[in-house]
Structure formats: structure tokens, C-alpha cells
XYZ file of C-alpha atoms in Angstrom:
324
model
C 0.000 0.000 0.000
C 1.177 3.516 -0.781
C 1.111 5.965 2.107
C -0.237 9.486 1.521
C -0.800 12.468 3.783
C -4.030 12.991 5.678
C -4.876 15.951 3.404
C -4.334 13.945 0.222
C -6.388 11.044 1.604
C -9.263 13.363 2.522
C -9.106 15.033 -0.904
C -9.328 11.598 -2.513
C -12.439 10.924 -0.450
C -14.016 14.130 -1.793
C -13.265 13.009 -5.344
C -14.843 9.559 -5.024
C -18.126 8.056 -3.902
C -18.794 6.309 -0.595
C -17.530 3.025 -2.007
C -14.181 4.580 -2.943
C -14.944 4.556 -6.676
C -14.002 7.582 -8.772
C -16.840 8.415 -11.148
C -15.536 11.690 -12.526
C -16.969 13.796 -15.325
C -14.353 15.382 -17.601
C -14.904 18.618 -19.475
C -11.434 20.172 -19.473
C -11.322 20.233 -23.287
C -10.334 23.567 -24.793
C -9.219 23.436 -28.419
C -11.450 20.465 -29.239
C -14.571 21.937 -27.643
C -13.935 25.204 -29.481
C -13.922 23.261 -32.756
C -17.042 21.298 -31.787
C -19.062 24.443 -31.093
C -17.506 26.126 -34.123
C -19.138 23.594 -36.447
C -22.492 25.256 -35.734
C -21.846 28.813 -34.560
C -19.128 31.273 -33.594
C -17.171 29.668 -30.761
C -16.721 32.519 -28.295
C -15.251 32.362 -24.796
C -18.709 33.141 -23.398
C -20.270 30.182 -25.231
C -17.564 27.753 -24.134
C -17.901 28.891 -20.523
C -21.688 28.708 -20.624
C -21.708 25.218 -22.114
C -19.320 23.973 -19.439
C -21.550 25.535 -16.785
C -24.588 23.721 -18.178
C -22.796 20.368 -18.159
C -21.476 20.957 -14.643
C -24.759 22.091 -13.120
C -26.848 19.340 -14.739
C -24.558 16.295 -14.601
C -22.400 16.596 -11.455
C -25.457 15.442 -9.488
C -24.545 12.004 -10.825
C -20.725 12.218 -10.666
C -18.306 11.936 -7.761
C -16.226 14.814 -9.153
C -15.601 16.962 -12.209
C -12.439 17.755 -14.163
C -12.267 21.297 -15.530
C -9.659 23.660 -16.942
C -8.813 27.047 -15.398
C -9.025 28.804 -18.780
C -12.751 28.299 -19.456
C -13.925 26.090 -16.596
C -13.758 28.137 -13.406
C -17.352 29.451 -13.703
C -18.480 25.815 -14.143
C -16.608 24.831 -10.969
C -18.814 27.241 -9.013
C -22.086 25.622 -10.151
C -21.142 21.963 -9.614
C -23.093 19.851 -7.153
C -21.987 20.466 -3.566
C -21.044 16.785 -3.166
C -18.822 16.725 -6.266
C -15.064 17.119 -5.900
C -12.973 19.277 -8.242
C -9.954 18.415 -10.376
C -8.250 21.195 -12.324
C -6.052 20.639 -15.387
C -2.554 22.112 -15.380
C -1.388 21.395 -18.937
C -1.567 23.585 -22.005
C -4.064 22.166 -24.473
C -2.631 20.118 -27.344
C 1.074 20.030 -28.213
C 3.485 21.681 -30.640
C 3.175 19.567 -33.783
C 6.202 21.296 -35.360
C 8.538 19.708 -32.791
C 9.390 16.046 -32.308
C 8.210 14.276 -29.183
C 4.906 15.929 -28.171
C 6.700 17.678 -25.326
C 4.562 18.771 -22.350
C 4.041 22.268 -21.022
C 2.143 23.820 -18.128
C -0.196 26.818 -18.205
C 2.027 29.874 -17.780
C -0.498 31.831 -15.698
C -1.028 29.081 -13.147
C 0.744 27.139 -10.408
C -0.439 24.294 -8.205
C -0.836 26.798 -5.380
C -3.054 29.037 -7.528
C -5.166 26.098 -8.687
C -5.538 25.052 -5.066
C -6.720 28.578 -4.253
C -9.460 28.089 -6.879
C -10.763 25.116 -4.900
C -8.966 22.224 -6.600
C -9.072 18.953 -4.678
C -6.505 17.519 -7.106
C -4.301 18.499 -10.036
C -4.508 16.691 -13.378
C -1.786 16.716 -16.013
C -1.916 15.120 -19.465
C 1.296 13.601 -20.818
C 1.724 12.098 -24.283
C 4.243 9.290 -24.036
C 5.841 6.732 -26.349
C 7.892 4.233 -24.368
C 9.858 3.507 -27.563
C 10.772 7.130 -28.341
C 14.314 8.522 -28.125
C 15.825 8.230 -24.672
C 16.553 11.974 -24.529
C 12.910 12.903 -25.197
C 11.542 10.486 -22.633
C 14.111 11.537 -20.053
C 12.994 15.159 -20.509
C 9.408 14.012 -19.850
C 10.513 12.086 -16.750
C 12.186 15.196 -15.322
C 9.140 17.310 -16.145
C 6.785 14.943 -14.293
C 9.183 14.803 -11.325
C 8.833 18.589 -11.059
C 5.040 18.376 -11.206
C 4.977 15.670 -8.560
C 7.190 17.742 -6.280
C 4.963 20.787 -6.734
C 1.848 18.766 -5.819
C 3.696 17.273 -2.860
C 4.614 20.763 -1.687
C 0.957 21.871 -1.801
C -0.239 18.550 -0.331
C -2.653 17.830 -3.198
C -3.332 14.585 -5.097
C -1.590 14.367 -8.459
C -3.617 12.695 -11.230
C -1.388 11.879 -14.202
C -3.192 11.202 -17.479
C -1.049 9.104 -19.818
C -1.880 8.947 -23.518
C 0.215 6.615 -25.646
C 1.198 7.193 -29.260
C 3.713 5.957 -31.795
C 6.375 8.431 -32.875
C 7.020 6.280 -35.951
C 3.456 6.976 -37.106
C 1.616 3.677 -36.664
C -2.179 4.151 -36.562
C -5.338 2.052 -36.777
C -4.853 -1.700 -36.897
C -1.062 -1.447 -36.907
C -1.072 0.678 -33.792
C -3.553 -1.663 -32.110
C -0.891 -4.392 -32.330
C 1.641 -2.376 -30.290
C -0.793 -0.526 -28.015
C -0.780 -3.027 -25.108
C 3.015 -2.858 -24.893
C 3.053 0.934 -24.961
C 0.228 1.406 -22.447
C 1.479 -1.175 -19.941
C 5.136 -0.140 -20.064
C 4.409 3.570 -19.569
C 2.187 2.625 -16.641
C 5.128 0.803 -15.052
C 7.384 3.819 -15.535
C 5.122 6.402 -13.933
C 4.192 4.143 -11.035
C 7.680 4.759 -9.625
C 7.604 6.637 -6.326
C 9.951 9.344 -7.627
C 7.060 10.892 -9.618
C 4.742 11.267 -6.596
C 1.686 10.310 -8.682
C -1.456 9.629 -6.640
C -3.733 8.296 -9.401
C -2.952 7.198 -12.945
C -5.545 8.072 -15.566
C -5.044 5.405 -18.203
C -6.187 4.238 -21.588
C -7.579 0.747 -21.682
C -4.699 -1.466 -22.880
C -6.385 -2.611 -26.102
C -8.287 -0.934 -28.916
C -11.798 -2.314 -28.435
C -12.520 -1.804 -32.123
C -10.078 -4.657 -32.788
C -11.156 -7.093 -30.072
C -12.888 -10.287 -31.174
C -16.643 -9.827 -30.842
C -16.533 -6.009 -30.658
C -15.254 -4.880 -34.062
C -15.580 -5.995 -37.661
C -11.971 -7.179 -37.741
C -9.726 -8.095 -34.858
C -6.149 -7.992 -33.684
C -6.740 -9.698 -30.323
C -8.961 -12.579 -29.319
C -11.224 -11.914 -26.361
C -8.932 -13.983 -24.118
C -5.837 -12.100 -25.307
C -7.570 -8.778 -24.556
C -8.444 -9.977 -21.053
C -4.821 -11.018 -20.487
C -3.670 -7.500 -21.394
C -6.178 -5.983 -18.957
C -4.773 -8.233 -16.223
C -1.169 -7.343 -17.097
C -2.053 -3.672 -16.928
C -3.579 -4.019 -13.459
C -0.504 -5.891 -12.255
C 1.835 -3.188 -13.613
C 1.072 -0.724 -10.798
C 0.324 -0.544 -7.094
C -1.301 2.873 -7.537
C -5.002 3.581 -7.945
C -5.813 3.885 -11.649
C -8.863 4.982 -13.583
C -9.823 4.691 -17.224
C -10.349 7.527 -19.684
C -13.016 7.135 -22.342
C -10.739 8.279 -25.152
C -13.587 9.627 -27.254
C -15.285 6.247 -27.842
C -19.063 5.840 -27.635
C -20.634 5.372 -24.220
C -21.823 1.909 -25.198
C -18.331 0.731 -26.169
C -16.791 2.365 -23.100
C -19.170 0.506 -20.788
C -18.377 -2.756 -22.578
C -14.655 -2.098 -22.096
C -15.198 -1.692 -18.332
C -17.195 -4.923 -18.180
C -14.399 -6.744 -20.005
C -11.839 -5.240 -17.596
C -13.837 -6.559 -14.653
C -14.197 -9.981 -16.263
C -10.401 -10.020 -16.678
C -9.845 -9.300 -12.985
C -8.616 -5.720 -13.387
C -8.769 -3.827 -10.077
C -9.296 -0.403 -11.671
C -10.766 2.313 -9.450
C -13.105 4.299 -11.671
C -13.227 6.563 -14.699
C -12.801 10.083 -15.935
C -15.319 10.204 -18.751
C -15.740 13.199 -21.027
C -17.087 13.436 -24.554
C -18.935 10.116 -24.356
C -21.191 11.772 -21.781
C -21.870 15.271 -23.137
C -20.637 15.628 -26.735
C -24.085 15.171 -28.284
C -25.332 18.224 -26.355
C -23.100 20.493 -28.454
C -25.426 20.472 -31.476
C -28.664 21.476 -29.674
C -26.746 24.050 -27.616
C -25.033 25.619 -30.635
C -27.991 25.438 -33.038
C -31.011 25.979 -30.781
C -29.703 27.507 -27.580
C -29.318 26.989 -23.870
C -32.809 25.605 -23.153
C -32.473 22.825 -25.727
C -29.091 21.875 -24.315
C -30.590 21.671 -20.819
C -33.362 19.386 -22.134
C -30.747 17.094 -23.690
C -28.644 17.038 -20.521
C -31.679 16.351 -18.327
C -32.695 13.379 -20.476
C -30.062 11.750 -22.688
C -27.092 13.159 -20.792
C -28.500 11.994 -17.475
C -29.203 8.531 -18.909
C -25.634 8.252 -20.192
C -23.951 9.204 -16.926
C -26.279 7.200 -14.680
C -25.955 4.087 -16.848
C -22.172 4.465 -16.634
C -22.496 4.796 -12.871
C -24.365 1.491 -12.699
C -21.601 -0.265 -14.646
C -18.971 1.295 -12.391
C -20.817 0.052 -9.331
C -20.549 -3.480 -10.702
C -16.968 -3.339 -11.988
C -14.699 -0.798 -10.231
C -12.870 -1.290 -6.916
C -12.162 0.894 -3.869
C -8.988 3.027 -4.156
C -8.580 2.760 -0.368
C -7.335 -0.795 -0.935
C -4.225 0.823 -2.451
C -3.671 3.997 -0.400
C -3.368 4.562 3.324
C -2.783 7.694 5.391
């Protein structure tokens, strides 16, 4: 068991439900949400902020916590349900595509202390990582995360590290699906080291469900092979870890959690974003606030509550991994 401070332990309790499961709603998107709204109308700061507020006020009733960004999301943090914890993102959106390595960067105007002053119960940082990239690039990322971990340690806040794998050589689709388990599991091992001071790992599922036997039209892994990768992933860390939805449909995401449970994965929850609220963008942008509220009160609520039911049947208590 990893030992954490009393403050970090209590913050983790605020971010999870009574069973110690993290059912977090994610709407820290910036560039992508601007593009999504921009398909239908002018994507102004006011519209982005208002949409985030609508999602927060309507859906945090059914979530243990919400992940927001300090650039557009602070108004939404003020209208979340009183029982919902708050994670704030610390990374700049996207990455510099003109440079090799998808190098990380923090928001210049913010520090962990300043995010804490805005009510953050935890800090989230997104890191793109290819375990097979040049040693110099990955070492720079290791040092960067060490700094982040030290800053969170200094402010006595949980550090949620979101790891997104990729292939610097350019593999995508079916070819990338073949190497994805290796990349996801090995980066999980790396950032589970105590030197990074990570509290919770926010992970991709180790396989591409579109290429699992029985889930997609063609497959790279049999169902049993997929389950073995889920088990290997769980055994690669002693930290609490949660799954990100990665932009897949809610139906496929729920199926991936059920398969994880069947495989014996002891994951501790989810941070689910677009799968929950993305379809509210069109009514909000085309017809206005009231139509978006109607969608969130009906379809949005059904999506998040159905996910909650699956979590209740599949996820495990993070307190089995952390002690104060």
C-alpha cells in the first residue's frame, strides 16, 4: 500500500463516492470543444464557458467529481453539485506539432498553489508518451513529471497523471492496435515509480476495443488475449488507476469496463468526457441553452447514470491501495 498524507487522503475521499470509486466527469477540453461548437456557430469564450456551466450544473449530481480547466472552466466549478469534488487541469491544451516528441508544457499563468486557491481537490496533467521514443525525449518528460509531482507534494494535493500513448514512428489504426498493449502497460510501469509522486494514474484501456474479437468488424486480439492485457495492466502498478473514455461511444466504453472486470482488473473508476456530453453540443449551438438543458436532463443523465451502474458493478475501492 502507498502511504499518503491525511490531506491527500481526505481530498481523494471528496473526489470519489462512498464506495471509494471515482466516477468523474471530464470537461477540461479547450481546443477540441472550441472546434465542436464552431461547427455550428461562432465559438466565443462566453459560449464555451456557458456550455461547461450547463454540463457541470446538470450532470455533477450524478458524478463523484468533475475535471475542468482554469481557462474556461472556473465558472463551471462554481455551479457543480456540492457533493462533487474538483480536479483542475494544469497542462496547455494540445502540443506543438512542429517539434518532435509531443513535449509537455504547463499553463504559464497558473501554479499548483493558484489552482488550489481556486478550490482544486486535485491536479490533473496530461502527458503524451511513447515508451519507444528517443531516450533523450523520454528523459525530458521524466524530469518534467518529477517537477510536477514535487509541486503537488509541496501543496499537499493529489496528483492525477493522465497518460496517452502514441507511436512516434506513425503507426495508426490496426497497426497501432498491435503495439498498443506494450506501450500502455510499459508507460504505466514507468510512472508508477515513487519518484514521480503520482497519486492516481488516468489510463487508456490497454487494447483498442474496435479490434477485439466480438466487438469490431476485424480483430487484432482474441477476447482472451484482450483480457490477459487488462490483467497485465492491473498488475503493472500498485497505484489507484482509472480509465479515460478516449472519445469512444458510451456503449463501447461501458463494454470495455465490463471486459476489464471480467479479466480481474482492479481499476478504481473513470474520468469520462465526450462520451457523456458531446451530443449536447449540437442542440446548444444550433437551438440555444434551453435545448441543451433538455438534452442534458434526459439523454445526458441517462448516459452518466448508466455508466455509474456499470462502475458500481466493476470498479474497486482506491482505499485498498492507499493509506494515510
